[in-house]
Coordinates of C-alpha atoms in Angstrom, one line a residue:
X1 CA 21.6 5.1 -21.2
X2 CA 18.7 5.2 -18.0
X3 CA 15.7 6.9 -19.2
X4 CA 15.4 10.4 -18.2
X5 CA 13.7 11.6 -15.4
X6 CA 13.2 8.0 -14.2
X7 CA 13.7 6.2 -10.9
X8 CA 15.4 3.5 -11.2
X9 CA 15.8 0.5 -8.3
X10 CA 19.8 -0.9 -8.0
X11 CA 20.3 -4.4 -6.8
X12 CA 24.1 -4.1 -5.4
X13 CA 24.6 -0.9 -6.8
X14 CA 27.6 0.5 -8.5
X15 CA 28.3 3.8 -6.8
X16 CA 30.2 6.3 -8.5
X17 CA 33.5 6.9 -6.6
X18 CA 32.7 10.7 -7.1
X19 CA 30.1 11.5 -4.7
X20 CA 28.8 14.9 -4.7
X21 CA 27.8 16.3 -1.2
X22 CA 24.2 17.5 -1.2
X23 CA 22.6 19.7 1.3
X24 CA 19.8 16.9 2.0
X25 CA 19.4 13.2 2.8
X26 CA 19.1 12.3 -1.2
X27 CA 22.8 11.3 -2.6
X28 CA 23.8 13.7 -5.4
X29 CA 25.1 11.5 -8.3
X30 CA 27.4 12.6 -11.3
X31 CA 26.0 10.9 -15.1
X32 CA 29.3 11.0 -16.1
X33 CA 30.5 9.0 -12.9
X34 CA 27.6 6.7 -12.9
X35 CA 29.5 3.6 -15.0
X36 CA 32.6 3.9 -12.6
X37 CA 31.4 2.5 -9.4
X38 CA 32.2 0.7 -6.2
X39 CA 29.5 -1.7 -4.8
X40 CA 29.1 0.4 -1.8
X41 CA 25.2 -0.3 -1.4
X42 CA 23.0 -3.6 -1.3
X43 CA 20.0 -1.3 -2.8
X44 CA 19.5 2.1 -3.9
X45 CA 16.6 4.4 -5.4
X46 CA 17.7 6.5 -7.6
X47 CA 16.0 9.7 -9.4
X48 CA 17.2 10.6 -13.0
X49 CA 15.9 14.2 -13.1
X50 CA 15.7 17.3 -15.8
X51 CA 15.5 20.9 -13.8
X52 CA 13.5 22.5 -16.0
X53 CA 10.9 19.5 -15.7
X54 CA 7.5 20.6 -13.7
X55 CA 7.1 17.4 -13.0
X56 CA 10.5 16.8 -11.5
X57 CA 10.4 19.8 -9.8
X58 CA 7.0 18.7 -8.0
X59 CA 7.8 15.6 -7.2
X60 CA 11.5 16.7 -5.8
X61 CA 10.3 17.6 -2.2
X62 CA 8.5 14.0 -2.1
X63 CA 11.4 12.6 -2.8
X64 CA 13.4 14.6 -0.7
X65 CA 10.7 13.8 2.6
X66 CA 11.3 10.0 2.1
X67 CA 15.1 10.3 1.7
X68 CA 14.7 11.6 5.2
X69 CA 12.8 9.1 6.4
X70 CA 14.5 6.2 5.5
X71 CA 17.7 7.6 6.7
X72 CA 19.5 5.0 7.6
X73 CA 17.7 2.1 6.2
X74 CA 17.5 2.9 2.6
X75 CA 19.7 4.9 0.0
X76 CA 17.8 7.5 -2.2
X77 CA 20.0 9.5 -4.8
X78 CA 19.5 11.6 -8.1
X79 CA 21.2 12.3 -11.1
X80 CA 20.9 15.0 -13.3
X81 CA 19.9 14.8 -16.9
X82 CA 21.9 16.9 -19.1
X83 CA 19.9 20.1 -19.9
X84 CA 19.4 18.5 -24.1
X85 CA 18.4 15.0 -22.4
X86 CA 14.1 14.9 -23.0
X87 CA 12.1 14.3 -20.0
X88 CA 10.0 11.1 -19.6
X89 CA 8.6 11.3 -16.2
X90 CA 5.6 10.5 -17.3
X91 CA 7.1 6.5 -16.6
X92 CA 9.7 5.0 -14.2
X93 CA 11.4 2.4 -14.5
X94 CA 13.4 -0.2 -12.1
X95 CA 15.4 -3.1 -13.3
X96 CA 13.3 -5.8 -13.1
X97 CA 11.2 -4.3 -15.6
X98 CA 8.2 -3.3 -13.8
X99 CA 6.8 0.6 -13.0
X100 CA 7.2 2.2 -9.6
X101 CA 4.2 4.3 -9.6
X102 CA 5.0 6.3 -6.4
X103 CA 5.1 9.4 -6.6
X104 CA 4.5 10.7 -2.5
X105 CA 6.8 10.1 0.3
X106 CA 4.3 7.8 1.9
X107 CA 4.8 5.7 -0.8
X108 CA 8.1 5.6 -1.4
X109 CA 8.7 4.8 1.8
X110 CA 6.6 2.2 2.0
X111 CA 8.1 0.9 -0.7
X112 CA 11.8 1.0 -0.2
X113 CA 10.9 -0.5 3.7
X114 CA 9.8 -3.9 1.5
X115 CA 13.2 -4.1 -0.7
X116 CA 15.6 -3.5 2.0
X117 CA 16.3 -6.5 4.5
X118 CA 15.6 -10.3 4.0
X119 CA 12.6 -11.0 1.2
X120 CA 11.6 -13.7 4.0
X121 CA 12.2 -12.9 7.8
X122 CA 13.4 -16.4 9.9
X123 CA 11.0 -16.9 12.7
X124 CA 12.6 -18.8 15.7
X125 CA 9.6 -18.6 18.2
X126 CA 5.7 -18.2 18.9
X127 CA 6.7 -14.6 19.7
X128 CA 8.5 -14.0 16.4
X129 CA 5.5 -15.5 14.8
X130 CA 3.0 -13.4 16.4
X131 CA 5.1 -10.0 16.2
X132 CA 5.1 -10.4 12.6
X133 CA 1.7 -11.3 11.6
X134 CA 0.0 -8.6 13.8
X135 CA 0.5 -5.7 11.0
X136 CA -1.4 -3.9 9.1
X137 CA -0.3 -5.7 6.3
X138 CA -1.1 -9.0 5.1
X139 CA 1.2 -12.0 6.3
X140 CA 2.3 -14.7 4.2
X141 CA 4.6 -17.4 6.2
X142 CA 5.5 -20.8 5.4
X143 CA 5.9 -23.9 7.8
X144 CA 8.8 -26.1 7.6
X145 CA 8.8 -28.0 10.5
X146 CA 10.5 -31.2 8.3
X147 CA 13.1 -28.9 7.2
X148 CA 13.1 -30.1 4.0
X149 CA 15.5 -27.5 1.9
X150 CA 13.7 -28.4 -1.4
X151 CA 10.4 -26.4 -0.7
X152 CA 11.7 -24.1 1.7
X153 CA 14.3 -22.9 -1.1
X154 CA 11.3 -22.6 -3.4
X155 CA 9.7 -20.4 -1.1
X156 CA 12.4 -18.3 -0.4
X157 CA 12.3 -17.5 -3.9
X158 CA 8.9 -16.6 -4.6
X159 CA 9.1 -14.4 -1.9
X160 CA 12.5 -13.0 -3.4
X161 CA 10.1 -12.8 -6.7
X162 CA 6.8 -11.4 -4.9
X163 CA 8.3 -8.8 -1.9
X164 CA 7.2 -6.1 -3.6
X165 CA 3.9 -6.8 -2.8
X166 CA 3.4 -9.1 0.0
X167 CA 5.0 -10.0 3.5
X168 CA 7.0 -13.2 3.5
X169 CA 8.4 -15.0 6.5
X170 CA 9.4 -18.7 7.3
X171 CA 10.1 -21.1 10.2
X172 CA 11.9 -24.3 10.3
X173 CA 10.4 -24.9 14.4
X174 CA 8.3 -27.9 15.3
X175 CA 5.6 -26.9 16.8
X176 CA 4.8 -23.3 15.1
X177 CA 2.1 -24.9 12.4
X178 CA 0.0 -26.3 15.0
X179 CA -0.4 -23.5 17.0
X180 CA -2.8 -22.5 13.7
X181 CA -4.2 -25.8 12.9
X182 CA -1.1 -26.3 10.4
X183 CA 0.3 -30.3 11.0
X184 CA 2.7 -30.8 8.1
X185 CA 4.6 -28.6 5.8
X186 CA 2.4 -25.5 4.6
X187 CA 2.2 -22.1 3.8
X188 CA -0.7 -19.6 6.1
X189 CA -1.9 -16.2 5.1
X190 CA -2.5 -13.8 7.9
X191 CA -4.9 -11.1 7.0
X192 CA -4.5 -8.2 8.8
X193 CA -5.4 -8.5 12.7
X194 CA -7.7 -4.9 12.6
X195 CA -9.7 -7.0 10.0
X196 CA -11.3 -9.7 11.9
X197 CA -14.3 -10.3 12.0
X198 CA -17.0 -13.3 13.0
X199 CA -18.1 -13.0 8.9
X200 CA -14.7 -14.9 7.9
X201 CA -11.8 -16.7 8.6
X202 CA -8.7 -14.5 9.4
X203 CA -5.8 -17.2 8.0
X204 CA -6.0 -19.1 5.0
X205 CA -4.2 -22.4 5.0
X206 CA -2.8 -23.3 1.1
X207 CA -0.6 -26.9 1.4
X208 CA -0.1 -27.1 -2.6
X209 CA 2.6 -27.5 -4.3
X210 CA 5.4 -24.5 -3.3
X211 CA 6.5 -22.4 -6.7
X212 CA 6.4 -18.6 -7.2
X213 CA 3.4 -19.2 -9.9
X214 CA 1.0 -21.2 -7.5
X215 CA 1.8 -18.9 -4.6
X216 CA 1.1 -16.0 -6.2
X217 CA -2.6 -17.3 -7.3
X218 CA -2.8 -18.2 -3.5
X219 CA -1.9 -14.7 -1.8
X220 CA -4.3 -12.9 -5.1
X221 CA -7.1 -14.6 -4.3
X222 CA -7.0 -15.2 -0.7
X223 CA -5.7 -11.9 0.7
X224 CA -8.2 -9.8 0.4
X225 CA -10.9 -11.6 1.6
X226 CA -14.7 -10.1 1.6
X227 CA -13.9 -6.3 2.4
X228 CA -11.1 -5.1 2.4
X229 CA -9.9 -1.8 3.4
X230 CA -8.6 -0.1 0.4
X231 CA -5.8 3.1 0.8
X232 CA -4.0 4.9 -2.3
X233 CA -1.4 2.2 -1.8
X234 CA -3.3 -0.9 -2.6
X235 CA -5.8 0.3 -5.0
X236 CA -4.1 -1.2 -7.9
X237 CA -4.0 -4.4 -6.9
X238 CA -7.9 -4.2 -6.5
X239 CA -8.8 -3.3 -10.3
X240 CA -10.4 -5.3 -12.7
X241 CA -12.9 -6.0 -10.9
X242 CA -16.5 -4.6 -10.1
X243 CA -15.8 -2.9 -6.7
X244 CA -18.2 -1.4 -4.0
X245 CA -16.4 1.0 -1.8
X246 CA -17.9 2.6 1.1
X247 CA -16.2 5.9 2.4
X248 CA -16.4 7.4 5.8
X249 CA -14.1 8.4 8.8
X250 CA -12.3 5.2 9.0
X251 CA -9.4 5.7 11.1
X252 CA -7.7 2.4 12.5
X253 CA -5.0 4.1 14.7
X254 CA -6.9 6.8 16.1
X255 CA -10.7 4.4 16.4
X256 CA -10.1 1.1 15.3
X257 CA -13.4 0.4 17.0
X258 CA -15.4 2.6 15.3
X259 CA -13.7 1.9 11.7
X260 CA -15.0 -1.4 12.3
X261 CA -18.7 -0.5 13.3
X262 CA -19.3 0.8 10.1
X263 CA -17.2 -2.4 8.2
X264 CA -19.3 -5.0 10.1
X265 CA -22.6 -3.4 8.6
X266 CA -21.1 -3.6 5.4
X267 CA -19.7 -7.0 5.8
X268 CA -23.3 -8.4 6.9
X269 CA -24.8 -7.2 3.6
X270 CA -21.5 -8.1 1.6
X271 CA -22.2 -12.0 2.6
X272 CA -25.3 -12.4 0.9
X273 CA -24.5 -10.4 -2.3
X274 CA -20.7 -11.9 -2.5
X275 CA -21.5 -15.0 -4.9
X276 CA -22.8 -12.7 -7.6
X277 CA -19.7 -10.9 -9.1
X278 CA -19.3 -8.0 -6.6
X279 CA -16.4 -7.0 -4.3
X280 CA -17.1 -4.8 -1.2
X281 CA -14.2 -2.7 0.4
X282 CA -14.1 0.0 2.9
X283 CA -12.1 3.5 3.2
X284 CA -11.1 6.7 4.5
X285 CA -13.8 9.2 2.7
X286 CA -11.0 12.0 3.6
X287 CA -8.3 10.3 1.7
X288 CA -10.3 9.9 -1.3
X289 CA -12.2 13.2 -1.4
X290 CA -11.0 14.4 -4.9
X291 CA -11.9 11.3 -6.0
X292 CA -15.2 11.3 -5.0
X293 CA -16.1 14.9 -6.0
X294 CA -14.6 14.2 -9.2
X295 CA -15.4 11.1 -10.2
X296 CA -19.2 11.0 -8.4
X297 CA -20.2 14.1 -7.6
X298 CA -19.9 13.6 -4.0
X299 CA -18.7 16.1 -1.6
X300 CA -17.8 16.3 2.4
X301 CA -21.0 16.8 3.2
X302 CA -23.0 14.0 1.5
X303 CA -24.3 11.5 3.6
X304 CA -23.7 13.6 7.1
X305 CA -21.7 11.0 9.1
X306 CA -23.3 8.0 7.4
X307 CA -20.9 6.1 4.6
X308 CA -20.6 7.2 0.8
X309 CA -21.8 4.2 -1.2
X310 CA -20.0 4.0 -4.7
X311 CA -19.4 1.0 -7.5
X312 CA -17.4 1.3 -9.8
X313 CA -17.1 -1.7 -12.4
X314 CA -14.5 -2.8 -14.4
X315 CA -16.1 -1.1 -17.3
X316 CA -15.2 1.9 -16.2
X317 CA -19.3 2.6 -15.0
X318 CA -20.2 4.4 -12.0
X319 CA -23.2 4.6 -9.7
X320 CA -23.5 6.1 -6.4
X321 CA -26.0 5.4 -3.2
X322 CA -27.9 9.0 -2.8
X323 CA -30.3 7.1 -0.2
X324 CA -28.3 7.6 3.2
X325 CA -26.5 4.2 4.8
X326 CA -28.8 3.0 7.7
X327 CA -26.7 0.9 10.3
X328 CA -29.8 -2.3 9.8
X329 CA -28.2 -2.6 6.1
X330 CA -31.7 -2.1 4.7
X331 CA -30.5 0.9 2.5
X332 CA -27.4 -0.3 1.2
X333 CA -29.3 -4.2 0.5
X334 CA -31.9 -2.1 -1.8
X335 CA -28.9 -0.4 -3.6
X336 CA -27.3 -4.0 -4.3
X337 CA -31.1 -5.0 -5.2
X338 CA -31.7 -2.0 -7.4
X339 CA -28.0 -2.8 -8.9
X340 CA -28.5 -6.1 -10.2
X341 CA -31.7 -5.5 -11.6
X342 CA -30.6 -2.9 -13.4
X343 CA -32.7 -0.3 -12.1
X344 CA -29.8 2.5 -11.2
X345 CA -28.7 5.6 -13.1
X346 CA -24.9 5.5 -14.2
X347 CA -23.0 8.4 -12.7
X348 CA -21.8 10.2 -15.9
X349 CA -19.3 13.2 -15.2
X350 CA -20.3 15.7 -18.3
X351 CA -20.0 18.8 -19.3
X352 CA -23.2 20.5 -20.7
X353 CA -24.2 19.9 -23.7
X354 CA -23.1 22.2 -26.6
X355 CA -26.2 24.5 -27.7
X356 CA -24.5 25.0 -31.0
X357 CA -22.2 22.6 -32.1
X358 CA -21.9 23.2 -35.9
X359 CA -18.0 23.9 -35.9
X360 CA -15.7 22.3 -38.5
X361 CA -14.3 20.8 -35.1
X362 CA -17.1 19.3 -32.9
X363 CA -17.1 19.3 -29.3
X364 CA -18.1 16.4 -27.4
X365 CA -18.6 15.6 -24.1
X366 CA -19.5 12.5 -22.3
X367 CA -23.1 12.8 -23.0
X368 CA -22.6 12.9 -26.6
X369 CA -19.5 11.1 -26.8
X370 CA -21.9 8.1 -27.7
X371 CA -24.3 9.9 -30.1
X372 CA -21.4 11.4 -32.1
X373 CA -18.2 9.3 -31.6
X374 CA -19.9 6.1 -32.0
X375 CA -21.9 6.9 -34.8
X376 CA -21.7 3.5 -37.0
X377 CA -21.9 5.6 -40.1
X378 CA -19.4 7.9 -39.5
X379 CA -15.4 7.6 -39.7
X380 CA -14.6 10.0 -36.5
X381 CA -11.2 11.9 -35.3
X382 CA -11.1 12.3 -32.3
X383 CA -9.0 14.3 -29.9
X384 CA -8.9 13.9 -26.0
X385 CA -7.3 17.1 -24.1
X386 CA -6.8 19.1 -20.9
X387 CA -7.2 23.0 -21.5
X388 CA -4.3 24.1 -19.6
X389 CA -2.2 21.5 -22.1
X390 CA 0.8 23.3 -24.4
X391 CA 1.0 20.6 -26.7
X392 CA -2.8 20.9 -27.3
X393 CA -2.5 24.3 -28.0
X394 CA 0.3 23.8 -30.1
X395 CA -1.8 21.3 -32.0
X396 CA -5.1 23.5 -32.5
X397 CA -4.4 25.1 -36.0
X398 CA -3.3 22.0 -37.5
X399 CA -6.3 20.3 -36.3
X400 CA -8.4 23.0 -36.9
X401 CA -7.2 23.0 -41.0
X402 CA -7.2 18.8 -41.3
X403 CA -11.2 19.4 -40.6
X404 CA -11.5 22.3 -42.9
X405 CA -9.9 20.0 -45.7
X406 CA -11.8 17.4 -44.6
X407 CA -15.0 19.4 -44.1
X408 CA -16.2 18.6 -47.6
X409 CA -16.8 14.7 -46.5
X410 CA -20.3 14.3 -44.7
X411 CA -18.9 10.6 -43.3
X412 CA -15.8 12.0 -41.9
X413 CA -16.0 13.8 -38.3
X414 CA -13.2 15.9 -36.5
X415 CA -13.8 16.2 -32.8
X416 CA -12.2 17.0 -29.7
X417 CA -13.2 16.4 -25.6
X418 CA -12.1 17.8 -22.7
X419 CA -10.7 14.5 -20.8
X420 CA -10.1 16.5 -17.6
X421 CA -14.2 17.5 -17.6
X422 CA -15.4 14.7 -19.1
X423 CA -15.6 10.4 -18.2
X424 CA -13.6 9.0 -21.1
X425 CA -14.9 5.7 -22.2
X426 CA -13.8 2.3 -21.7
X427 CA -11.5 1.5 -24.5
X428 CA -9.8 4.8 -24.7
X429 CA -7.0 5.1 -22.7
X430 CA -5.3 8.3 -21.8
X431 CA -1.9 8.4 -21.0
X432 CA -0.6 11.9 -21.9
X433 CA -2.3 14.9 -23.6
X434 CA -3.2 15.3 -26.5
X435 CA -4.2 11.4 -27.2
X436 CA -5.8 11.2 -30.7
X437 CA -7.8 7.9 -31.7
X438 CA -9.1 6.9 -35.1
X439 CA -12.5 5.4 -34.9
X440 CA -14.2 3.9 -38.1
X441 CA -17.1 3.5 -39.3
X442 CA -18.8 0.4 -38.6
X443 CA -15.5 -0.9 -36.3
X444 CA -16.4 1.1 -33.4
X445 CA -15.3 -1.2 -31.0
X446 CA -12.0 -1.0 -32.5
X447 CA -10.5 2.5 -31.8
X448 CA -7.0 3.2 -33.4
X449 CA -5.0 5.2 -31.0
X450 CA -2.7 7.8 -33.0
X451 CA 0.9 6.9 -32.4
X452 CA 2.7 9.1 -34.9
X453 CA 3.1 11.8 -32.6
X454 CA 1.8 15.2 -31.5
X455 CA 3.8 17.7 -33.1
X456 CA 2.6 16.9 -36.7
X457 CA 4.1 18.3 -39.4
X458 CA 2.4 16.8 -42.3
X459 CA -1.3 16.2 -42.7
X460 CA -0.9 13.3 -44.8
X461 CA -0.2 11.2 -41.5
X462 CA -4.4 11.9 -40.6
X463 CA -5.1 10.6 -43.8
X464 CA -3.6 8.1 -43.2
X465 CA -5.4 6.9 -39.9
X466 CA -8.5 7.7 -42.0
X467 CA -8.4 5.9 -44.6
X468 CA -6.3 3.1 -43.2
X469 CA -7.6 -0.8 -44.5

């Protein structure tokens, strides 16, 4: 059975022969039809959906905006879940095993635009060639001027294996290499025309040998190159690392020239700090706003028309520039100086501390999560939640009586943190509310997420995270 509330990606699709009309560009499937099907479509999107589901129900008019869009290029359709089916929208899923974590038009869009059509585009000519590298995505093409069917087969399918993320297109013309320095067989990566600059090279030449594995260590760490400009799209591809960011009215349709002003400074300082650890990147301050507010305290007005300096490392710590960006690069080159010698204040988003904070169940915040969660003497229970959370609520009296019975055991500590007011820790992940962790004494940098579930009905499965081996 498809999970619930799911979108799942088709690959020569089955359609069922009965085919609801629907009052909208997204195809209305039947369940019970679903097995029954005609291969009507090369690819098709399609939504497994609950009614009653908020989620579904928010995400319903995204999905609805795109189906418009790609009219005509791409199939979007839905089926509903019967009403007893139980929602996971949380994830979804395609075939190939992997998450699409789209959840706005834009980016379903985007996305169905890369499945739909050839994984590598032929090139016949110089024009071809330079109509498809100047995007504002990256380009990756090979160079077969030998036509040797070995390699280029090889390539064909580590694009087939890597279109999801990258551009891929190929030419078999003499001639098509050189016109980029390329003399033999090889494989260039374009970055994106808007992003040149006299600080590095805009193509990348990689003549290794072709397989989806070495090609896909090429393109990751080629195609970004010094700065970047980062979007909601792309951001995933960029963690992991320690990442400065500066924000400000980048616009590259409306003032590509003045998007790069503001770049150039950056890349000038990003040169001479590159070799020790740190990526640079630039973007729109507008499209990450909440993020900023949120996660640095940074609003709108900050900075007046100057760029918003944050890192953010792959520890999950943040600091912010509050000197303003001066277009010589002196400010932002003390920041980086003050960075790596330690010298800046982390960014901590906290509530205030608790003047009284002798309840059975303690509250923490970020400030204390530290002094009380990772106290080495202390086996601690702690609970992460969003206040406007059901299932939290649900849970409350049965966390509330585990830390009366337990109240009797100075070592033991029940706690709980608002995870929507508070930074959450490296090492805690949160994937749903409420998420519960174990964290024993003198193991704190082992933290036992609680797995058992969130509507408990016995108390005995606590005890059992507590006094676990």
């Amino acid at each position: 059975m498809v999970p619930s509330c799911a979108l799942l990606l088709l690959r020569l699709c089955a359609l069922p022969s009965a085919l609801a009309a629907a009052a909208s560009d997204v195809l209305v499937l039947r369940d019970s039809d679903f097995d029954n099907s005609v291969e009507d479509h090369e690819t098709i999107l399609v939504d497994f959906f609950l009614p009653r589901c908020a989620h579904c129900q928010k995400f319903a008019p995204e999905y609805e905006r795109a189906a418009t869009r790609l009219k005509g290029t791409a199939i979007l359709a839905k089926v509903r879940i019967p009403v007893q089916g139980v929602c996971s929208c949380e994830h979804v899923y395609l075939t190939t095993g992997t998450v699409l974590i789209h959840t706005r038009t834009e980016g379903i869009v985007h996305y169905m635009q890369k499945q739909t059509g050839p994984s590598s585009v032929v090139l016949h000519s110089k024009e071809d060639l330079d109509a498809f590298i100047n995007h504002s995505d990256a380009s990756v093409v090979g160079f077969f001027p030998n036509g040797s069917n070995t390699h280029l087969v090889e390539f064909q399918k580590a694009a087939s294996t890597l279109r999801e993320n990258y551009r891929f297109a190929h030419t078999v013309e003499p001639g098509l290499g050189l016109l980029h320095g390329l003399e033999a067989e090889g494989v260039l990566l374009f970055r994106p025309p808007r992003l040149s600059s006299i600080f590095e090279e805009s193509v990348k030449k990689y003549t290794g040998p072709i397989n989806t594995s070495t090609l896909r260590r090429f393109i990751k760490h080629n195609i970004f190159g010094i700065c970047p400009h980062v979007t909601k799209e792309n951001r995933e591809k960029l963690k992991g690392r320690d990442l400065l960011t500066a924000y400000y009215d980048l616009d590259y349709v409306r003032d590509p020239k003045g998007s790069n002003y503001w770049r150039n400074r950056v890349l000038k300082v990003a040169v001479q700090f590159q070799s020790r650890g740190l990526s640079f990147a630039v973007a729109n301050r507008r499209e990450f706003e909440r993020e900023l507010e949120e996660d640095f305290g940074l609003d709108q007005l900050d900075g007046g028309g100057f760029p918003l300096v944050t890192i953010r490392t792959r520890e999950g710590h943040k600091y912010s520039m509050r000197e303003e960006f001066t277009p010589d690069g002196k400010a932002l080159t003390r920041f980086l100086e003050d960075y790596f010698a330690g010298r800046l204040k982390r960014y901590l988003k906290s509530q205030p501390v608790p003047e009284y904070n002798k309840s059975l169940v303690q509250t923490v915040v970020a400030e204390t999560f530290e002094e009380i969660v990772s106290d080495p003497e202390k086996d601690v229970l702690i609970q992460l939640y969003a206040p406007w959370c059901g299932h939290c609520k649900n849970l409350e009296p049965k966390y509330n009586e585990l830390a009366e019975q337990l109240s009797g055991d100075p070592s033991i500590v029940i706690a709980r943190m608002d995870a929507t007011a508070n930074d959450i820790p490296s090492g805690y992940d949160v994937d749903g509310f409420p998420t519960i962790y174990f964290v024993p004494a003198r193991k704190k940098h082992k933290p036992v997420k609680y797995e058992v579930g969130i509507y408990l009905t016995q108390q005995s499965y606590f005890f059992g995270i507590l006094y676990m081996p």
